[in-house]
XYZ file of C-alpha atoms in Angstrom:
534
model
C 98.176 135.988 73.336
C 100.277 136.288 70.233
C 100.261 139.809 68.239
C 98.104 139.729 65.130
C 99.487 141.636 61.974
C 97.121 144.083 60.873
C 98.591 144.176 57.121
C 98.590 147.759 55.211
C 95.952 149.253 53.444
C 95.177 149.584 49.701
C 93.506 152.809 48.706
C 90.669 152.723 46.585
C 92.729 154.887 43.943
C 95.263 152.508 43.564
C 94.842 149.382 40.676
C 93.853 146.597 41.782
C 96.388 143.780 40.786
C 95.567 141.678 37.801
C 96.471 139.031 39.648
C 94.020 139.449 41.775
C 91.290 140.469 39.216
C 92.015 137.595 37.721
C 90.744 134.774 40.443
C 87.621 133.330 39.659
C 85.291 134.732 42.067
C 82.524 137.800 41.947
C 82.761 141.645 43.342
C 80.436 141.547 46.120
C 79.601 144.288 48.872
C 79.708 144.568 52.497
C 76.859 146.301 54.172
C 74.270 147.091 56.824
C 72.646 149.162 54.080
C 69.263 147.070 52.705
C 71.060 148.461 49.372
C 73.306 146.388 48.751
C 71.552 142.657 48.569
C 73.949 139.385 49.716
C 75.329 136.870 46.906
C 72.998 134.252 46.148
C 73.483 131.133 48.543
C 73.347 128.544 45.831
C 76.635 129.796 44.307
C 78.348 130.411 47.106
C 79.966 126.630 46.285
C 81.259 127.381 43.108
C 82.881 130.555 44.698
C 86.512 130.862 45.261
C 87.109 133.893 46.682
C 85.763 137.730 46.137
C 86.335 141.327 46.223
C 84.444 143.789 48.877
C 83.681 147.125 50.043
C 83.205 147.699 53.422
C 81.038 150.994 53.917
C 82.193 151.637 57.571
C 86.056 152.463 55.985
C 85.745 153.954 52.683
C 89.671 153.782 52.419
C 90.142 150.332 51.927
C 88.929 147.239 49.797
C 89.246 144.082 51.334
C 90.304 140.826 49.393
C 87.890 138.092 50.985
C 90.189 134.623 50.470
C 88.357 131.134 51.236
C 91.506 129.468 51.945
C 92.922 128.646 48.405
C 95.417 131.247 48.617
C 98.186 132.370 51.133
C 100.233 135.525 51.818
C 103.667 135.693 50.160
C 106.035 138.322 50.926
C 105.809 141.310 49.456
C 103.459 140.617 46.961
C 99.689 139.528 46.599
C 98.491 135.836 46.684
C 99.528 132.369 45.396
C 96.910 129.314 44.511
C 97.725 126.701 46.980
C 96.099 123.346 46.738
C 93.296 122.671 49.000
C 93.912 120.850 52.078
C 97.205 121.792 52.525
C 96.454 125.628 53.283
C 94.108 124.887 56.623
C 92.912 128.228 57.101
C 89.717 129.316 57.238
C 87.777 132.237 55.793
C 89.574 135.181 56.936
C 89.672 138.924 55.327
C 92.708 140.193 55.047
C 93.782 143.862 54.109
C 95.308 143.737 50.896
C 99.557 143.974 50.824
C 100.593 147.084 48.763
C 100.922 145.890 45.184
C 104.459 145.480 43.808
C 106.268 143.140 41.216
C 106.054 139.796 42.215
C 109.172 137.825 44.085
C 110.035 134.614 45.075
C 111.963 135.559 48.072
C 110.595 134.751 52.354
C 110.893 138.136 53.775
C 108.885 140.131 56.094
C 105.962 142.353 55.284
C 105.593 145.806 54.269
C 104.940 147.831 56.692
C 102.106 150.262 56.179
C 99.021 152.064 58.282
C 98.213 149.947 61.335
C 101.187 147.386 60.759
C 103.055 146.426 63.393
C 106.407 145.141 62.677
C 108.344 142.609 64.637
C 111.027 141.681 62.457
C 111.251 138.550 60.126
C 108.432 135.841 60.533
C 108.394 132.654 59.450
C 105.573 131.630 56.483
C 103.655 128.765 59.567
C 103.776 130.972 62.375
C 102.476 133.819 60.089
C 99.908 131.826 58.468
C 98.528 130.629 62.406
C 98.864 134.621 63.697
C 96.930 135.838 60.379
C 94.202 132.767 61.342
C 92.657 134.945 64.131
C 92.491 137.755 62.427
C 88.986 137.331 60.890
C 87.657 136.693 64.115
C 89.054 139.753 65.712
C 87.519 141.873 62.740
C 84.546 140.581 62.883
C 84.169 140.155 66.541
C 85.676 143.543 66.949
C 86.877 143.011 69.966
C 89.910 145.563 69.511
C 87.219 148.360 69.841
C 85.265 147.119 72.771
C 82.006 146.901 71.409
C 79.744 143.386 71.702
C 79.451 141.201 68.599
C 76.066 139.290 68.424
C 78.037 135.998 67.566
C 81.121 135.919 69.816
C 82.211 132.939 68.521
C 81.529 133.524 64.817
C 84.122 131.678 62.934
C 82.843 131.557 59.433
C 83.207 133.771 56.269
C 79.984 135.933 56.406
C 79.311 134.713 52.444
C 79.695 130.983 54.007
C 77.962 130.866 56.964
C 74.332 130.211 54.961
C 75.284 126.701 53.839
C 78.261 125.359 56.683
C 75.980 126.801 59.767
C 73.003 125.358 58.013
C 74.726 121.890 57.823
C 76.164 122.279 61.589
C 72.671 122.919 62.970
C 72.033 119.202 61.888
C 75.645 117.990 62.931
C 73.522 115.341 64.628
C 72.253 113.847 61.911
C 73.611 110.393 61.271
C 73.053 111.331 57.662
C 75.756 114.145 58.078
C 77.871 114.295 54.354
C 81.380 115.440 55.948
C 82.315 115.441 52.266
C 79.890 118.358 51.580
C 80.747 119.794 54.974
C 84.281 119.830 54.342
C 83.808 121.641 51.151
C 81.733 124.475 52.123
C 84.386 125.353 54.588
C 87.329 124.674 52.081
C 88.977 121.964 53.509
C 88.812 123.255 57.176
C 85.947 120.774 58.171
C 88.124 119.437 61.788
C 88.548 122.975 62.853
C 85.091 124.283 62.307
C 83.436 121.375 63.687
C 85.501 120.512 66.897
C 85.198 124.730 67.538
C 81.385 124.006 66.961
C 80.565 121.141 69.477
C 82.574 122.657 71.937
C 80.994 125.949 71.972
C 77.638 123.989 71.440
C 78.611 122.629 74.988
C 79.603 125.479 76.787
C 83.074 124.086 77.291
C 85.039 127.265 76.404
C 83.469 129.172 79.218
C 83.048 126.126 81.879
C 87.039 125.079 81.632
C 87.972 128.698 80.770
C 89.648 127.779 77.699
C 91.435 130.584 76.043
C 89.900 131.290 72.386
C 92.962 132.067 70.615
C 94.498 129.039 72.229
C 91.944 126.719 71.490
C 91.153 128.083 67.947
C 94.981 127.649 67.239
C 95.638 124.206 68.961
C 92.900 122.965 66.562
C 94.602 124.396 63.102
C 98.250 122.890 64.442
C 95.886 119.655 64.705
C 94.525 119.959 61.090
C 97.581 120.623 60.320
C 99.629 118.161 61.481
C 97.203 115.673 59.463
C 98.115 114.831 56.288
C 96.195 115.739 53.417
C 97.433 113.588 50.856
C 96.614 110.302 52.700
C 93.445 109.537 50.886
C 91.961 107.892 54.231
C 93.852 109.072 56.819
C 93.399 112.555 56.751
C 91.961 115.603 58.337
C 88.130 115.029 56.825
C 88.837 111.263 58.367
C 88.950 113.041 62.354
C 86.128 115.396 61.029
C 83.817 112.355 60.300
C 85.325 110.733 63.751
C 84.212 113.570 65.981
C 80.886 114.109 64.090
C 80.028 110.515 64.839
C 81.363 110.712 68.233
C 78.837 114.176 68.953
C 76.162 111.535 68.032
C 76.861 108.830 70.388
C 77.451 111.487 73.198
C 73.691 112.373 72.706
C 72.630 109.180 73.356
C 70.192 108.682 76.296
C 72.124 106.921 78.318
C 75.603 108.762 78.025
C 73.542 111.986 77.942
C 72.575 111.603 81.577
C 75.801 110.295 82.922
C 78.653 112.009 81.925
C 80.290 115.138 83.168
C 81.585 117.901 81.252
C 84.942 116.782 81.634
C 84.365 113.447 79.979
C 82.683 115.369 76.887
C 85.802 117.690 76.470
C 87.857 114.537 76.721
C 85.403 112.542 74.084
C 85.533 115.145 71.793
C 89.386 116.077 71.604
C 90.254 112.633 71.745
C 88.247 111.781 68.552
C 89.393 114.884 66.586
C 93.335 113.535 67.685
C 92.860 110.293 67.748
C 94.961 109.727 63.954
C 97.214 113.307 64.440
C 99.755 112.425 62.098
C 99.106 109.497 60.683
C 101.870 108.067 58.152
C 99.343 106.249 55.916
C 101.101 102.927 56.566
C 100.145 100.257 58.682
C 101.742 99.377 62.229
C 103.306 96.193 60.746
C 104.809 98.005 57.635
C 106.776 100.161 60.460
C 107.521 97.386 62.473
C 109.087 95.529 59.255
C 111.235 98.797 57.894
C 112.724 99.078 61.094
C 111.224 102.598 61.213
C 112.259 105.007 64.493
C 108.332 105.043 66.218
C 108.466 101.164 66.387
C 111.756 100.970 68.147
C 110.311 104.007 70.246
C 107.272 102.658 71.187
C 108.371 99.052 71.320
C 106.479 97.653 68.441
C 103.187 98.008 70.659
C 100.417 100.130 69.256
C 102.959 102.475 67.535
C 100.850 104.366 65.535
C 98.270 104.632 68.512
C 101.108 106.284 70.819
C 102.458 108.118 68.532
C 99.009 109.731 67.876
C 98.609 110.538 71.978
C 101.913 112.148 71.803
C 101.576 114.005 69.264
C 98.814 115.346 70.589
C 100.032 116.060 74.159
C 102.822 117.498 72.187
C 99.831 120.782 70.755
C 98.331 120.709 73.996
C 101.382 121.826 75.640
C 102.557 123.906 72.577
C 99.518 125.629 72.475
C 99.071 125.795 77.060
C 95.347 125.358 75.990
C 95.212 123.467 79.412
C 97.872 125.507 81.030
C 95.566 127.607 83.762
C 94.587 124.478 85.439
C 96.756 122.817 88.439
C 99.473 120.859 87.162
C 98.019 117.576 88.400
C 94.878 118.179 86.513
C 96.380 118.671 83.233
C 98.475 115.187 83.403
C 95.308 113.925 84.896
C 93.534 115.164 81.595
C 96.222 113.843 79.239
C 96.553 110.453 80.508
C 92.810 109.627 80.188
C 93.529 111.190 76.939
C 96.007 108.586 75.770
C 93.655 105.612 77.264
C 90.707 106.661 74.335
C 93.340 107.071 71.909
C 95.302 103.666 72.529
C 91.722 102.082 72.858
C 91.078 102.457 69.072
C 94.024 100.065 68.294
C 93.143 97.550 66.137
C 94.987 94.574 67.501
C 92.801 94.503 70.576
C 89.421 94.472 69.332
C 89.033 91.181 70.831
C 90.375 92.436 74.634
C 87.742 95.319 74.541
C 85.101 93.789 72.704
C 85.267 90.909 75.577
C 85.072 93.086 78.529
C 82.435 94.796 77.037
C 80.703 92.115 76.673
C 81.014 90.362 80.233
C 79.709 93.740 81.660
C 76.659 93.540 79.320
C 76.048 89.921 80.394
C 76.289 90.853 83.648
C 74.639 93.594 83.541
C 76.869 95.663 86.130
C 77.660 98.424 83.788
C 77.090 101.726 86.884
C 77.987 104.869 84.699
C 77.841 107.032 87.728
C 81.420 105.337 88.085
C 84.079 107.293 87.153
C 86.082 104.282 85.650
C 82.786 102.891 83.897
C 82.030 105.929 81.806
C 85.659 106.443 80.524
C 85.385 102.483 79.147
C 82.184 103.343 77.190
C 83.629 106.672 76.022
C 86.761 104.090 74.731
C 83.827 101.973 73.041
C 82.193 105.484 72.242
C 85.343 106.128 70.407
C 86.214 102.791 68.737
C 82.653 102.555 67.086
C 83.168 106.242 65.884
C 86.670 105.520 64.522
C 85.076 102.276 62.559
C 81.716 103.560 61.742
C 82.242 104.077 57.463
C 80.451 100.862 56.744
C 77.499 101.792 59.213
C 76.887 105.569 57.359
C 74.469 105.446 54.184
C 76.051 103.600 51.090
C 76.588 107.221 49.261
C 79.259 107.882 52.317
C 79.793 104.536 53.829
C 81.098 104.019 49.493
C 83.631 106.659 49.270
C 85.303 106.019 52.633
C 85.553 102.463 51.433
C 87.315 103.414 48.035
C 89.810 105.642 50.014
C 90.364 102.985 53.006
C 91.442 100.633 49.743
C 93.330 103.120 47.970
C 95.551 103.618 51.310
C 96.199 99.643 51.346
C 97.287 99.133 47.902
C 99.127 102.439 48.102
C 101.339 100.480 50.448
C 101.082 97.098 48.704
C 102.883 98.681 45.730
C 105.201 100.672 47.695
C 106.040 96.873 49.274
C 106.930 95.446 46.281
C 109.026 98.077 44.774
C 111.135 97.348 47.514
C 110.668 93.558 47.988
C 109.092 92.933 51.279
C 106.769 90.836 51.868
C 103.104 92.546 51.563
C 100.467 93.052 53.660
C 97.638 90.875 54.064
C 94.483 93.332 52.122
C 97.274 95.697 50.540
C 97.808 93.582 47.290
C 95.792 94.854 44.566
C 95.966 91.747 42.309
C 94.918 89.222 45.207
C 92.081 91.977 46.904
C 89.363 93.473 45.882
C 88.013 96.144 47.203
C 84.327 94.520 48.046
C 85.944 91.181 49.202
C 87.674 93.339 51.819
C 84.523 95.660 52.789
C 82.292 92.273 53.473
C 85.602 90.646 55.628
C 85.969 93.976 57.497
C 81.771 94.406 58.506
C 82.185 90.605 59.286
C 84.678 90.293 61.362
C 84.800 93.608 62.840
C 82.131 96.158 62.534
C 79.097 93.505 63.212
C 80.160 92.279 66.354
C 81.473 95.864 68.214
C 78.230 97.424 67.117
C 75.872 94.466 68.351
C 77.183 95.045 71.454
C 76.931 98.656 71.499
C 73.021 98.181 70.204
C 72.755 95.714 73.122
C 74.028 98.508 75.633
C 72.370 101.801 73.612
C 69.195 100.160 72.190
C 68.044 103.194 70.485
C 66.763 104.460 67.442
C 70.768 105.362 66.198
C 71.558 102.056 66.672
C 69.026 100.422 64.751
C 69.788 102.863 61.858
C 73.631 102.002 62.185
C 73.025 98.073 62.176
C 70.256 98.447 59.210
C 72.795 100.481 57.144
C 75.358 98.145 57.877
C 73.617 95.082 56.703
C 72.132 97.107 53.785
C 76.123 98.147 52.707
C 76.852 94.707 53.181
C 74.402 93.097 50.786
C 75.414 95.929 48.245
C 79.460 94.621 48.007
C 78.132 91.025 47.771
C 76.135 92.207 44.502
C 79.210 93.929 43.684
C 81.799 91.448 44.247
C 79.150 88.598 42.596
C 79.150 91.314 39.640
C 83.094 91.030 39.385
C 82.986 87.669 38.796
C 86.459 87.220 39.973
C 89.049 84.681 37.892
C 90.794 82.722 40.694
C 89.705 81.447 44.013
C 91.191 83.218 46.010
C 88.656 86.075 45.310
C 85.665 84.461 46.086
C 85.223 84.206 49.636
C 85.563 87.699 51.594
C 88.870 88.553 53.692
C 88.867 86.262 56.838
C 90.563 86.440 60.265
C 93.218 84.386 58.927
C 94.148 86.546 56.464
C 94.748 89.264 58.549
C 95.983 88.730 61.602
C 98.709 90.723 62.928
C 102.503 89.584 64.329
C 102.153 89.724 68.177
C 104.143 92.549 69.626
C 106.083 91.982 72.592
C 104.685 92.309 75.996
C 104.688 95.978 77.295
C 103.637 98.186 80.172
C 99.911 98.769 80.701
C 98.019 101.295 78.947
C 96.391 104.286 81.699
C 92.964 103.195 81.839
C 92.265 105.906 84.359
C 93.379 109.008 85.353
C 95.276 107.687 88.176
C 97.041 105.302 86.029
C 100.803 105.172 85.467
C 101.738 107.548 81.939
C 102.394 104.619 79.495
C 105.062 104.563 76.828
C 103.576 101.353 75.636
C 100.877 99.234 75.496
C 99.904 95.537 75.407
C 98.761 94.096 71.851
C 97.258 91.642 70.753
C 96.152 89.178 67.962
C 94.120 90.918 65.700
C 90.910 89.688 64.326
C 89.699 91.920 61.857
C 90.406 93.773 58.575
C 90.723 97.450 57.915
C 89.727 99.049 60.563
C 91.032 103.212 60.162
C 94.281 102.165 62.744
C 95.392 99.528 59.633
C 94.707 101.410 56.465
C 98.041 102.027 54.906
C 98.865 104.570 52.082
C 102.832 104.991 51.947
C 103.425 107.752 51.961
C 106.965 107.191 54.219
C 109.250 104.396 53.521
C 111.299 104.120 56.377
């Protein structure tokens, strides 16, 4: 376990900084005491940050930050803009006040500051992210906490615990979700559903680990893809908790499989580029050569994540054989959600449906329907209720003709769906449910015929008939506008023939996998943004 900084004191004679006066925010106060009443819930939204007063030390204010602001050295705080700063609600004791500098140094040391030399501005910013949970936990003096897990700001935890004791709702706004907890939605919700499933105590996960393997994770997405991003895996593992509670999977699968579900859908885009596979492939970029132009991004995202994992030794109390064991069938969900072979899964599916053999108290049958668990999750936008199924869609096309015009600045040939003057964003929508979303969820309501499904297939036709107004609306000039994105139009350049993916956890550790033609549109492994342009 890695030291956290307690940081110095400021006395209640000294100023308080204008600079920190100055934030919008409210002075609120900290207490046991009936006295002193809690901040109205309703504006806790609008609320940035705050000043408190903690009764039980009367020699300290503490600056409450809800993860706009960061530490700089030697001096008080700096806006940073959200969603780069993944941090969440944590009170921090205020740095001494002193003129403000520029300079990365170390802290000053004060009352109850340890000091171990020079530390870098990331690996301060993950130490300082336990802090609030050691405070308010107070585990350093031994006593019990009622919520051992507690992981929200107290002025917070009204609204985000209110929407996470309905996390599975199909309704769920991630938007609003992602707000209330300033941009930290992944952390707080993958902490949340595995607490919710006893998993931390079961597996003996380490809390510090775990709560900082899933910041490096929200951190390693990035935040100015407009699809692709951190509130993108949020949504992912939301929708994945859902289809986990399903009747059928309910019964059948082990804890194991959950843990695996859940991780794999919170990791299954870690550091996503916001380009397509074939914009790689075509710029000669270093992951295609690595990975063999097969499934780049979708290996890419496995290692990465294997990378945390051992970073992190989250899994590093269990036998050696266990935690390979654990990251291959790790890999096989990830690679699964590959675009480019929709067809291969959504055909295998389908034979075991027709022949009804489907035996989920087989180890190798329950990891394939977590895969299709995790491909309907990663695809589900157009299935969510128009308000949210709308803005995913506007994001998914701002990502493709991000790279379209990033392709023609530099004269290659652009993606099928990425060119803004030929594509519009309902005539893509309608060829994506099509071609892609209708059929992999008929199947899955023909396997799960349940009350979820029906609501996923009625929103989906329901979104569907709402672009076709739209698009009819449009009335679009040229002809190539009036008929909805078809197979043709985007199929994908067959990769070369690789090694086989690890379906199981005895399989061989992969480095590549097999791909083939795709079928569909956009589903989230083809949504491009360009953000890279090698």
């Amino acid at each position: 376990m890695e030291v956290c900084y307690q940081l110095p004191v400021l006395p209640l004679d000294r100023p308080v900084p204008k600079h920190v006066l100055s934030r919008r925010g409210a002075i609120s106060f900290s207490s046991s005491s009936s006295l002193f009443g809690a901040p109205d819930p309703r504006q806790l939204s609008q609320r940035r940050g705050a000043i408190s007063y903690d009764s039980s030390d009367q020699t300290a204010l503490y600056i409450r930050m809800l993860g706009d602001v960061r530490v700089r050295s030697q001096v008080g705080f700096e806006p940073e803009g959200r969603g780069s700063y993944p941090y969440l609600c944590i009170d921090f004791r205020t740095l001494h006040s002193c003129s403000e500098s520029t300079s990365a140094s170390s802290l000053i040391p004060g009352p109850g500051f340890i000091s171990a030399g020079p530390v870098s501005g990331r690996r301060l910013r993950r130490l300082l992210s336990f802090q609030r949970y050691l405070h308010s936990s107070r585990l350093l003096w031994g006593t019990t906490h009622l919520n051992p897990l507690h992981i929200l700001d107290e002025d917070y935890i009204g609204q985000a615990k209110c929407m996470l004791e309905r996390v599975g709702s199909w309704n769920f706004d991630i938007f609003l979700f992602d707000r209330l907890t300033n941009g930290n939605s992944l952390v707080t919700m993958t902490f949340h559903l595995l607490n919710q499933y006893g998993l931390l105590e079961l597996f003996q996960l380490d809390m510090v680990k775990l709560w900082r393997f899933l910041v490096m994770v929200q951190e390693d997405y990035h935040s100015l893809n407009p699809y692709h991003n951190a509130v993108h895996a949020a949504d992912v593992t939301q929708a994945m908790y859902c289809y986990l509670r399903e009747p059928k999977l309910a019964k059948s699968l082990t804890s194991c499989d959950i843990l695996l579900g859940l991780l794999a859908a919170a990791t299954h885009d870690l550091d996503h580029p916001g380009v397509n596979q074939p914009f790689l492939i075509k710029t000669n970029h270093y992951l295609a050569k690595l990975y063999r132009n097969s499934s780049v991004l979708e290996n890419h995202h496995w290692r990465s994540a294997v990378g945390l994992l051992r970073e992190t030794g989250l899994f590093s109390h269990l036998p050696a054989e266990e935690g390979l064991k654990m990251e291959r069938q790790l890999g096989s969900l990830i690679l699964a959600t590959d675009i480019s072979r929709q067809n291969e899964y959504l055909g295998k599916f389908r034979t075991h449906l027709n022949q009804d053999d489907l035996c989920l108290s087989n180890a190798s049958h329950r990891h394939f329907i977590l895969q299709m668990a995790l491909k309907c999750a990663d695809i589900c936008n157009p299935c969510r209720p128009w308000e949210l199924s709308k803005q995913w869609s506007e994001k998914v096309t701002q990502e493709f003709f991000h790279q379209g015009d990033i392709e023609k600045k530099h004269k290659l040939e652009v993606s099928p769906l990425c060119d803004s003057q030929r594509n519009s964003m309902g005539n893509i929508q309608i060829g994506f449910m099509t071609y892609v979303v209708e059929p992999l969820f008929a199947e899955w309501g023909r396997f799960s015929d349940t009350r979820l499904s029906q609501t996923m297939l009625g929103h989906l036709g329901l979104n569907k008939a709402s672009w076709g107004g739209l698009v009819q609306q449009e009335r679009p000039s040229s002809p190539d506008e009036l008929e909805p994105s078809s197979p043709a139009s985007v199929t994908m350049p067959t990769p070369a023939i690789t090694e086989s993916e690890p379906e199981s956890a005895s399989a061989v550790e992969p480095t590549a996998v097999t791909t083939a033609t795709a079928t569909g549109a956009t589903n989230s492994k083809e949504i491009p943004q360009g953000r890279k342009e090698s």
